[in-house]
Amino acid sequence: MTRAPVGARVRALKPSETLALSARARELRAAGVKVVSFAAGEPDFDTPAFIQEAAIDAVRAGHHRYTEVGGTAALREAIARKLERDQGVRYEPKQIVVGNGAKHAIWNALFTVLEPGDEVLCPAPYWVSFPEMVRLAGGVPVAVAPSPGDYKVAPEDLERAATPRTRMIILNSPNNPSGMVYGPDEVRAIVAFATQHDLLILSDEIYEQLVYGEARHTSPASLGDDAKARTILVNGVSKTWAMTGWRIGYAAAAPEIAKGMERLQGQMTSNAASISQQAALAALSGDQAPAESMRRRFAARRERIAEAVSALPGVRLRAPDGAFYVFPDFSEAIARAGGRFRDSAGLCDYLINEANVVCVPGSAFGMEGHLRLSYAIADEEITEGVARIGAALARL
Ligand code: GLU
């Protein structure tokens, strides 16, 4: 065969490092290595029992066939109620498109609205898949760095990156990987910037319910009619309800955009799994207490990991307000490595080889010098893993 077997678009696509490192941890574990993995971007809890029961009931009740492409009427109504209750935004059910996870909803949104060459502002640190999906959809991702030492971008940072080709900004708060939460004034400032430049806002709100202390999530869609019209709000049940494997996410948007996303999905995947939709319906309309109890467990783990990581010599941590990640700055440790490794990917390899600890390098999120540690793991593992990192750093 003389032709390249894989086409240029997929040749240019980077593998997802979050998924690759989670897989690496699984392989090592399967080989009998006592690994502590901070790589996984998913809750370690089981899906609450009442949701499992709803899925079993759905199988027995005969939910075996295609549903409406954008989701069952009951699920879209439940999502509309949830968005009104929690975000204070009213959507008609037909403005909501349910897909195979929030990741799919993001893809639907990008592919539906972007024209070739449209620039998309991706505030750093950004989730690994944003730039890759933007590129695949024909757009141009533009990373926007916050001021040094900061983890949230301000309008001035965005202003420097904006051009006449800029079409969209991706806001992800609470943020993966930094755990930072944009406060109401910060979101308002970003909306003002978007309005001034006539941009769409893709708001990835998947960690919305995982906020701690005084932090509260603000959706840009809640800040008035114009803000709502330019926002594509993405969320799902994966993180709040420990349902990553069920693959249910959704996007809510202006009617024309929602129609476009549904048309796209109709040619790609059809509906999300019917049983999973019934499970998601139970999660959104049932008892919210199990979600709150998982959130409290994360809150306690956040304290534990923040304290342990902050005590590591030369490591700087801005304590996060949301999600289940910490994103400490290891630049000093990297500088001390004396050429053994030069960057966050090198440090990550060093920790896997020397300490059997798996993290995700900051380079994957567009911010060198850092590592992402997920604390969606058992308390003892957090303590053990950070101790191992400390011992490995001390050997440098
Ligand atoms: N969003 C999670 C993470 O960042 C899950 C893995 C993925 O889809 O990237 O680790």
Short mmCIF file of C-alpha atoms and ligand atoms in Angstrom, two decimals:
data_model
loop_
_atom_site.label_atom_id
_atom_site.label_comp_id
_atom_site.label_asym_id
_atom_site.label_seq_id
_atom_site.Cartn_x
_atom_site.Cartn_y
_atom_site.Cartn_z
CA MET A 1 0.00 0.00 0.00
CA THR A 2 1.54 3.33 -0.99
CA ARG A 3 -1.04 5.61 0.63
CA ALA A 4 -0.73 6.42 4.32
CA PRO A 5 -3.27 4.17 6.03
CA VAL A 6 -4.40 6.97 8.35
CA GLY A 7 -5.54 10.29 6.94
CA ALA A 8 -3.85 13.60 7.70
CA ARG A 9 -6.48 14.82 10.16
CA VAL A 10 -6.15 11.83 12.44
CA ARG A 11 -2.38 11.64 11.91
CA ALA A 12 -2.22 15.13 13.36
CA LEU A 13 -4.43 14.21 16.31
CA LYS A 14 -2.65 13.78 19.66
CA PRO A 15 -3.74 10.84 21.80
CA SER A 16 -5.63 11.89 24.94
CA GLU A 17 -2.95 11.97 27.64
CA THR A 18 -5.47 11.73 30.46
CA LEU A 19 -6.82 8.50 29.04
CA ALA A 20 -3.35 7.23 28.08
CA LEU A 21 -1.97 7.71 31.60
CA SER A 22 -5.03 6.16 33.21
CA ALA A 23 -4.48 3.17 30.90
CA ARG A 24 -0.78 3.06 31.86
CA ALA A 25 -1.74 2.89 35.54
CA ARG A 26 -4.19 0.06 34.81
CA GLU A 27 -1.53 -1.89 32.91
CA LEU A 28 1.02 -1.52 35.69
CA ARG A 29 -1.55 -2.62 38.24
CA ALA A 30 -2.48 -5.63 36.12
CA ALA A 31 1.22 -6.53 36.03
CA GLY A 32 1.22 -6.63 39.83
CA VAL A 33 2.91 -3.26 40.46
CA LYS A 34 1.60 -1.42 43.53
CA VAL A 35 0.73 1.77 41.72
CA VAL A 36 -0.83 4.90 43.16
CA SER A 37 -2.65 6.56 40.28
CA PHE A 38 -3.53 10.23 40.44
CA ALA A 39 -4.29 10.07 36.71
CA ALA A 40 -7.93 9.12 36.58
CA GLY A 41 -10.35 11.91 35.80
CA GLU A 42 -13.29 10.02 37.25
CA PRO A 43 -14.88 9.41 40.64
CA ASP A 44 -13.86 6.17 42.32
CA PHE A 45 -17.37 5.72 43.79
CA ASP A 46 -19.98 3.35 42.45
CA THR A 47 -23.01 4.86 40.73
CA PRO A 48 -25.64 5.28 43.50
CA ALA A 49 -27.86 2.23 43.96
CA PHE A 50 -31.13 3.92 43.02
CA ILE A 51 -29.68 4.84 39.62
CA GLN A 52 -28.47 1.28 39.06
CA GLU A 53 -31.98 0.07 39.90
CA ALA A 54 -33.52 2.55 37.44
CA ALA A 55 -31.29 1.15 34.69
CA ILE A 56 -32.23 -2.44 35.51
CA ASP A 57 -35.90 -1.45 35.50
CA ALA A 58 -35.37 0.24 32.13
CA VAL A 59 -33.98 -2.97 30.65
CA ARG A 60 -36.96 -4.93 31.99
CA ALA A 61 -39.49 -2.30 30.91
CA GLY A 62 -38.32 -2.62 27.31
CA HIS A 63 -36.29 0.54 26.67
CA HIS A 64 -34.46 -1.33 23.94
CA ARG A 65 -34.94 0.77 20.83
CA TYR A 66 -33.78 4.02 19.32
CA THR A 67 -35.00 7.10 21.11
CA GLU A 68 -35.34 10.62 19.69
CA VAL A 69 -31.88 11.59 18.44
CA GLY A 70 -31.41 14.41 20.96
CA GLY A 71 -32.72 12.42 23.93
CA THR A 72 -36.07 11.26 25.28
CA ALA A 73 -38.65 13.92 26.05
CA ALA A 74 -38.58 12.94 29.73
CA LEU A 75 -34.80 13.31 30.00
CA ARG A 76 -34.71 16.64 28.17
CA GLU A 77 -37.45 17.95 30.43
CA ALA A 78 -35.55 16.79 33.51
CA ILE A 79 -32.41 18.54 32.23
CA ALA A 80 -34.40 21.71 31.56
CA ARG A 81 -35.71 21.59 35.16
CA LYS A 82 -32.21 21.01 36.51
CA LEU A 83 -30.80 23.97 34.55
CA GLU A 84 -33.55 26.22 35.81
CA ARG A 85 -33.11 25.02 39.40
CA ASP A 86 -29.32 25.11 39.59
CA GLN A 87 -28.17 27.58 36.93
CA GLY A 88 -31.23 29.81 36.87
CA VAL A 89 -31.53 29.49 33.08
CA ARG A 90 -34.68 28.45 31.25
CA TYR A 91 -34.39 26.27 28.17
CA GLU A 92 -37.08 24.57 26.15
CA PRO A 93 -36.47 20.81 26.04
CA LYS A 94 -35.81 21.02 22.28
CA GLN A 95 -32.89 23.35 22.97
CA ILE A 96 -31.16 20.45 24.73
CA VAL A 97 -29.25 17.74 22.88
CA VAL A 98 -28.24 14.66 24.84
CA GLY A 99 -25.11 12.91 23.59
CA ASN A 100 -22.64 10.20 24.56
CA GLY A 101 -20.99 12.09 27.37
CA ALA A 102 -20.10 15.77 27.72
CA LYS A 103 -17.12 15.14 25.45
CA HIS A 104 -19.50 14.24 22.62
CA ALA A 105 -21.65 17.28 23.41
CA ILE A 106 -18.55 19.49 23.11
CA TRP A 107 -17.68 17.92 19.78
CA ASN A 108 -21.25 18.43 18.52
CA ALA A 109 -21.08 22.07 19.55
CA LEU A 110 -17.70 22.76 17.93
CA PHE A 111 -18.45 20.97 14.68
CA THR A 112 -21.86 22.63 14.42
CA VAL A 113 -20.75 26.23 14.80
CA LEU A 114 -17.17 26.49 13.54
CA GLU A 115 -16.23 27.54 10.03
CA PRO A 116 -12.81 26.47 8.73
CA GLY A 117 -10.14 28.77 10.15
CA ASP A 118 -12.27 30.13 13.00
CA GLU A 119 -10.11 30.82 16.03
CA VAL A 120 -11.15 29.50 19.43
CA LEU A 121 -9.65 30.94 22.61
CA CYS A 122 -8.63 28.19 25.03
CA PRO A 123 -7.62 29.68 28.39
CA ALA A 124 -4.68 27.72 29.85
CA PRO A 125 -4.53 25.45 31.64
CA TYR A 126 -7.13 23.82 29.41
CA TRP A 127 -8.56 20.33 29.31
CA VAL A 128 -6.53 18.14 26.92
CA SER A 129 -9.26 17.54 24.38
CA PHE A 130 -10.33 21.14 23.69
CA PRO A 131 -7.55 22.10 21.25
CA GLU A 132 -7.60 18.73 19.53
CA MET A 133 -11.36 18.82 18.99
CA VAL A 134 -11.22 22.42 17.76
CA ARG A 135 -8.57 21.45 15.19
CA LEU A 136 -10.48 18.39 14.09
CA ALA A 137 -13.57 20.53 13.59
CA GLY A 138 -11.56 22.80 11.26
CA GLY A 139 -10.92 25.57 13.77
CA VAL A 140 -7.69 26.98 15.14
CA PRO A 141 -7.16 26.65 18.89
CA VAL A 142 -5.47 29.68 20.46
CA ALA A 143 -4.05 29.05 23.92
CA VAL A 144 -4.37 32.03 26.26
CA ALA A 145 -2.04 32.09 29.24
CA PRO A 146 -3.09 33.83 32.46
CA SER A 147 -0.63 36.18 34.14
CA PRO A 148 2.33 34.32 35.67
CA GLY A 149 1.41 32.54 38.90
CA ASP A 150 -2.29 32.82 38.10
CA TYR A 151 -4.63 30.11 36.85
CA LYS A 152 -7.55 32.14 35.57
CA VAL A 153 -7.54 34.43 32.56
CA ALA A 154 -8.76 38.02 32.68
CA PRO A 155 -10.22 40.01 29.76
CA GLU A 156 -6.80 41.69 29.20
CA ASP A 157 -5.25 38.25 28.54
CA LEU A 158 -8.04 37.38 26.13
CA GLU A 159 -7.81 40.78 24.45
CA ARG A 160 -4.18 40.14 23.52
CA ALA A 161 -5.16 36.88 21.80
CA ALA A 162 -8.27 38.11 19.97
CA THR A 163 -8.21 38.69 16.21
CA PRO A 164 -10.95 39.33 13.64
CA ARG A 165 -11.04 35.52 13.13
CA THR A 166 -11.88 34.79 16.76
CA ARG A 167 -15.25 33.09 16.98
CA MET A 168 -15.45 31.45 20.36
CA ILE A 169 -14.04 31.21 23.86
CA ILE A 170 -14.08 28.01 25.88
CA LEU A 171 -14.77 28.54 29.56
CA ASN A 172 -14.35 25.54 31.84
CA SER A 173 -15.19 26.37 35.44
CA PRO A 174 -14.63 24.56 37.78
CA ASN A 175 -11.52 23.94 35.75
CA ASN A 176 -9.86 20.71 34.77
CA PRO A 177 -6.92 20.58 35.60
CA SER A 178 -6.50 23.52 38.01
CA GLY A 179 -9.70 23.19 40.07
CA MET A 180 -10.14 26.98 39.85
CA VAL A 181 -13.65 28.40 39.89
CA TYR A 182 -14.43 31.67 38.11
CA GLY A 183 -16.44 33.91 40.44
CA PRO A 184 -19.55 35.81 39.26
CA ASP A 185 -17.61 39.01 38.49
CA GLU A 186 -14.98 37.09 36.56
CA VAL A 187 -17.62 35.31 34.49
CA ARG A 188 -19.37 38.64 33.92
CA ALA A 189 -16.11 40.13 32.64
CA ILE A 190 -15.65 37.23 30.23
CA VAL A 191 -19.21 37.59 28.98
CA ALA A 192 -18.60 41.33 28.44
CA PHE A 193 -15.48 40.48 26.44
CA ALA A 194 -17.43 37.93 24.38
CA THR A 195 -20.21 40.43 23.74
CA GLN A 196 -17.79 43.13 22.68
CA HIS A 197 -16.14 40.76 20.16
CA ASP A 198 -19.39 39.00 19.26
CA LEU A 199 -18.10 35.57 20.30
CA LEU A 200 -19.80 32.37 21.27
CA ILE A 201 -18.98 30.92 24.68
CA LEU A 202 -18.65 27.19 25.06
CA SER A 203 -19.20 26.69 28.78
CA ASP A 204 -18.05 23.28 29.98
CA GLU A 205 -19.81 22.93 33.35
CA ILE A 206 -19.19 19.24 33.98
CA TYR A 207 -17.73 19.91 37.49
CA GLU A 208 -20.43 22.46 38.38
CA GLN A 209 -21.68 20.65 41.48
CA LEU A 210 -18.21 19.83 42.75
CA VAL A 211 -17.40 23.11 44.49
CA TYR A 212 -16.08 23.56 48.03
CA GLY A 213 -16.01 26.15 50.78
CA GLU A 214 -17.46 29.47 49.70
CA ALA A 215 -17.08 28.80 45.98
CA ARG A 216 -20.21 28.81 43.83
CA HIS A 217 -20.52 27.98 40.18
CA THR A 218 -21.73 30.70 37.81
CA SER A 219 -22.92 29.85 34.32
CA PRO A 220 -22.39 32.56 31.72
CA ALA A 221 -25.81 31.57 30.35
CA SER A 222 -27.39 32.89 33.56
CA LEU A 223 -26.17 36.45 32.96
CA GLY A 224 -28.98 37.77 30.78
CA ASP A 225 -30.62 37.01 27.44
CA ASP A 226 -27.70 38.05 25.27
CA ALA A 227 -25.28 35.99 27.38
CA LYS A 228 -27.60 33.00 27.17
CA ALA A 229 -27.95 33.33 23.38
CA ARG A 230 -24.18 33.26 22.85
CA THR A 231 -23.51 30.42 25.32
CA ILE A 232 -23.49 26.73 24.54
CA LEU A 233 -23.81 25.16 27.96
CA VAL A 234 -22.36 21.65 28.34
CA ASN A 235 -22.85 19.37 31.29
CA GLY A 236 -23.53 15.71 32.07
CA VAL A 237 -24.03 13.19 34.81
CA SER A 238 -20.54 11.61 34.76
CA LYS A 239 -18.75 13.44 37.55
CA THR A 240 -21.54 14.44 39.95
CA TRP A 241 -23.17 11.03 39.85
CA ALA A 242 -20.13 8.78 39.37
CA MET A 243 -21.51 7.73 35.98
CA THR A 244 -18.50 8.13 33.67
CA GLY A 245 -19.04 4.77 31.98
CA TRP A 246 -22.71 5.41 31.22
CA ARG A 247 -21.80 8.17 28.74
CA ILE A 248 -24.51 10.77 29.15
CA GLY A 249 -23.78 14.44 28.56
CA TYR A 250 -25.73 17.25 27.01
CA ALA A 251 -25.51 20.66 25.39
CA ALA A 252 -28.10 23.42 25.74
CA ALA A 253 -28.04 26.25 23.24
CA ALA A 254 -29.95 28.74 21.13
CA PRO A 255 -32.63 26.91 19.08
CA GLU A 256 -30.82 27.06 15.74
CA ILE A 257 -27.57 25.75 17.20
CA ALA A 258 -29.41 22.99 19.06
CA LYS A 259 -31.14 21.98 15.83
CA GLY A 260 -27.77 21.85 14.06
CA MET A 261 -26.22 19.72 16.80
CA GLU A 262 -29.13 17.30 16.64
CA ARG A 263 -28.88 17.07 12.85
CA LEU A 264 -25.16 16.32 13.16
CA GLN A 265 -25.72 13.69 15.83
CA GLY A 266 -28.46 12.14 13.69
CA GLN A 267 -25.87 11.38 11.02
CA MET A 268 -23.16 10.29 13.42
CA THR A 269 -24.30 8.27 16.41
CA SER A 270 -28.10 8.63 16.69
CA ASN A 271 -29.30 8.72 20.28
CA ALA A 272 -27.19 8.09 23.37
CA ALA A 273 -27.80 4.63 24.87
CA SER A 274 -31.46 4.27 25.85
CA ILE A 275 -30.73 2.54 29.17
CA SER A 276 -28.19 5.19 30.12
CA GLN A 277 -30.74 7.89 29.36
CA GLN A 278 -33.17 6.27 31.80
CA ALA A 279 -30.40 6.09 34.40
CA ALA A 280 -29.56 9.77 33.86
CA LEU A 281 -33.25 10.64 34.21
CA ALA A 282 -33.27 8.93 37.61
CA ALA A 283 -30.10 10.77 38.66
CA LEU A 284 -31.47 14.18 37.73
CA SER A 285 -34.96 13.75 39.10
CA GLY A 286 -34.30 11.51 42.13
CA ASP A 287 -32.80 11.95 45.57
CA GLN A 288 -29.90 14.42 45.42
CA ALA A 289 -28.44 13.27 48.76
CA PRO A 290 -26.00 10.65 47.34
CA ALA A 291 -24.43 13.30 45.09
CA GLU A 292 -24.03 15.62 48.06
CA SER A 293 -22.43 12.87 50.12
CA MET A 294 -19.87 12.18 47.36
CA ARG A 295 -19.17 15.91 47.14
CA ARG A 296 -18.43 15.97 50.87
CA ARG A 297 -16.03 13.07 50.52
CA PHE A 298 -14.22 14.98 47.76
CA ALA A 299 -14.16 18.07 49.97
CA ALA A 300 -12.37 16.12 52.73
CA ARG A 301 -9.91 14.62 50.26
CA ARG A 302 -9.20 18.03 48.84
CA GLU A 303 -8.09 19.19 52.30
CA ARG A 304 -5.95 16.11 52.70
CA ILE A 305 -4.17 16.38 49.36
CA ALA A 306 -3.76 20.16 49.50
CA GLU A 307 -2.09 19.90 52.90
CA ALA A 308 0.21 17.04 51.84
CA VAL A 309 1.22 18.57 48.51
CA SER A 310 1.80 22.03 50.00
CA ALA A 311 4.21 20.46 52.50
CA LEU A 312 6.44 19.10 49.71
CA PRO A 313 9.62 21.18 49.58
CA GLY A 314 9.77 23.49 46.57
CA VAL A 315 6.27 22.65 45.39
CA ARG A 316 3.74 25.47 45.12
CA LEU A 317 0.02 24.90 45.20
CA ARG A 318 -2.86 27.31 44.75
CA ALA A 319 -5.60 25.45 46.65
CA PRO A 320 -8.45 24.65 44.26
CA ASP A 321 -12.11 25.48 44.85
CA GLY A 322 -13.69 22.83 42.67
CA ALA A 323 -13.51 19.65 40.55
CA PHE A 324 -11.29 16.88 41.99
CA TYR A 325 -7.84 17.91 40.85
CA VAL A 326 -4.87 19.74 42.27
CA PHE A 327 -2.40 21.29 39.85
CA PRO A 328 0.79 22.04 41.78
CA ASP A 329 3.77 23.85 40.33
CA PHE A 330 6.87 21.60 40.33
CA SER A 331 9.13 24.00 38.38
CA GLU A 332 11.66 24.10 41.19
CA ALA A 333 11.90 20.30 41.36
CA ILE A 334 12.30 20.16 37.58
CA ALA A 335 15.08 22.75 37.77
CA ARG A 336 16.80 20.66 40.46
CA ALA A 337 16.70 17.51 38.31
CA GLY A 338 20.10 18.38 36.87
CA GLY A 339 19.27 17.21 33.34
CA ARG A 340 17.68 13.89 34.38
CA PHE A 341 14.50 15.38 32.97
CA ARG A 342 13.63 18.80 31.71
CA ASP A 343 9.89 19.20 31.81
CA SER A 344 6.63 18.03 33.35
CA ALA A 345 6.46 14.99 31.04
CA GLY A 346 9.97 13.99 32.20
CA LEU A 347 8.99 14.45 35.84
CA CYS A 348 5.88 12.38 35.23
CA ASP A 349 7.97 9.52 33.78
CA TYR A 350 10.46 9.82 36.64
CA LEU A 351 7.65 9.44 39.20
CA ILE A 352 6.21 6.43 37.39
CA ASN A 353 9.60 4.73 37.21
CA GLU A 354 10.98 5.74 40.62
CA ALA A 355 7.86 5.83 42.76
CA ASN A 356 5.13 3.92 40.93
CA VAL A 357 3.01 7.04 41.05
CA VAL A 358 1.07 8.17 37.99
CA CYS A 359 0.17 11.83 37.41
CA VAL A 360 -0.62 13.79 34.23
CA PRO A 361 1.99 16.33 33.03
CA GLY A 362 1.05 20.02 32.83
CA SER A 363 2.22 20.10 29.21
CA ALA A 364 -0.92 18.13 28.29
CA PHE A 365 -2.96 21.07 29.59
CA GLY A 366 -0.83 23.81 28.04
CA MET A 367 0.97 24.74 31.26
CA GLU A 368 4.51 23.48 31.75
CA GLY A 369 6.11 22.93 35.13
CA HIS A 370 2.95 21.50 36.69
CA LEU A 371 1.45 18.08 37.31
CA ARG A 372 -2.25 17.25 37.61
CA LEU A 373 -3.17 14.97 40.50
CA SER A 374 -6.72 13.68 40.69
CA TYR A 375 -7.88 13.10 44.25
CA ALA A 376 -10.78 10.90 43.23
CA ILE A 377 -8.99 8.04 44.98
CA ALA A 378 -8.99 6.55 48.49
CA ASP A 379 -7.67 8.65 51.40
CA GLU A 380 -4.82 6.24 52.19
CA GLU A 381 -3.73 6.28 48.57
CA ILE A 382 -3.58 10.07 48.59
CA THR A 383 -1.33 10.02 51.64
CA GLU A 384 0.82 7.17 50.33
CA GLY A 385 1.11 8.65 46.82
CA VAL A 386 2.16 12.12 47.97
CA ALA A 387 4.68 10.58 50.41
CA ARG A 388 6.19 8.61 47.53
CA ILE A 389 6.42 11.77 45.41
CA GLY A 390 8.16 13.51 48.33
CA ALA A 391 10.68 10.66 48.68
CA ALA A 392 11.37 10.58 44.94
CA LEU A 393 11.90 14.35 44.85
CA ALA A 394 14.27 14.11 47.80
CA ARG A 395 16.45 11.74 45.76
CA LEU A 396 16.99 14.32 43.03
N1 GLU B 1 -12.17 14.40 31.78
C1 GLU B 1 -11.43 13.39 32.45
C2 GLU B 1 -9.96 13.77 32.56
O1 GLU B 1 -9.60 14.86 32.26
C3 GLU B 1 -11.65 12.07 31.82
C4 GLU B 1 -10.71 11.63 30.76
C5 GLU B 1 -10.89 12.39 29.51
O2 GLU B 1 -11.92 12.20 28.86
O3 GLU B 1 -10.00 13.19 29.23
O4 GLU B 1 -9.17 12.99 33.01
#
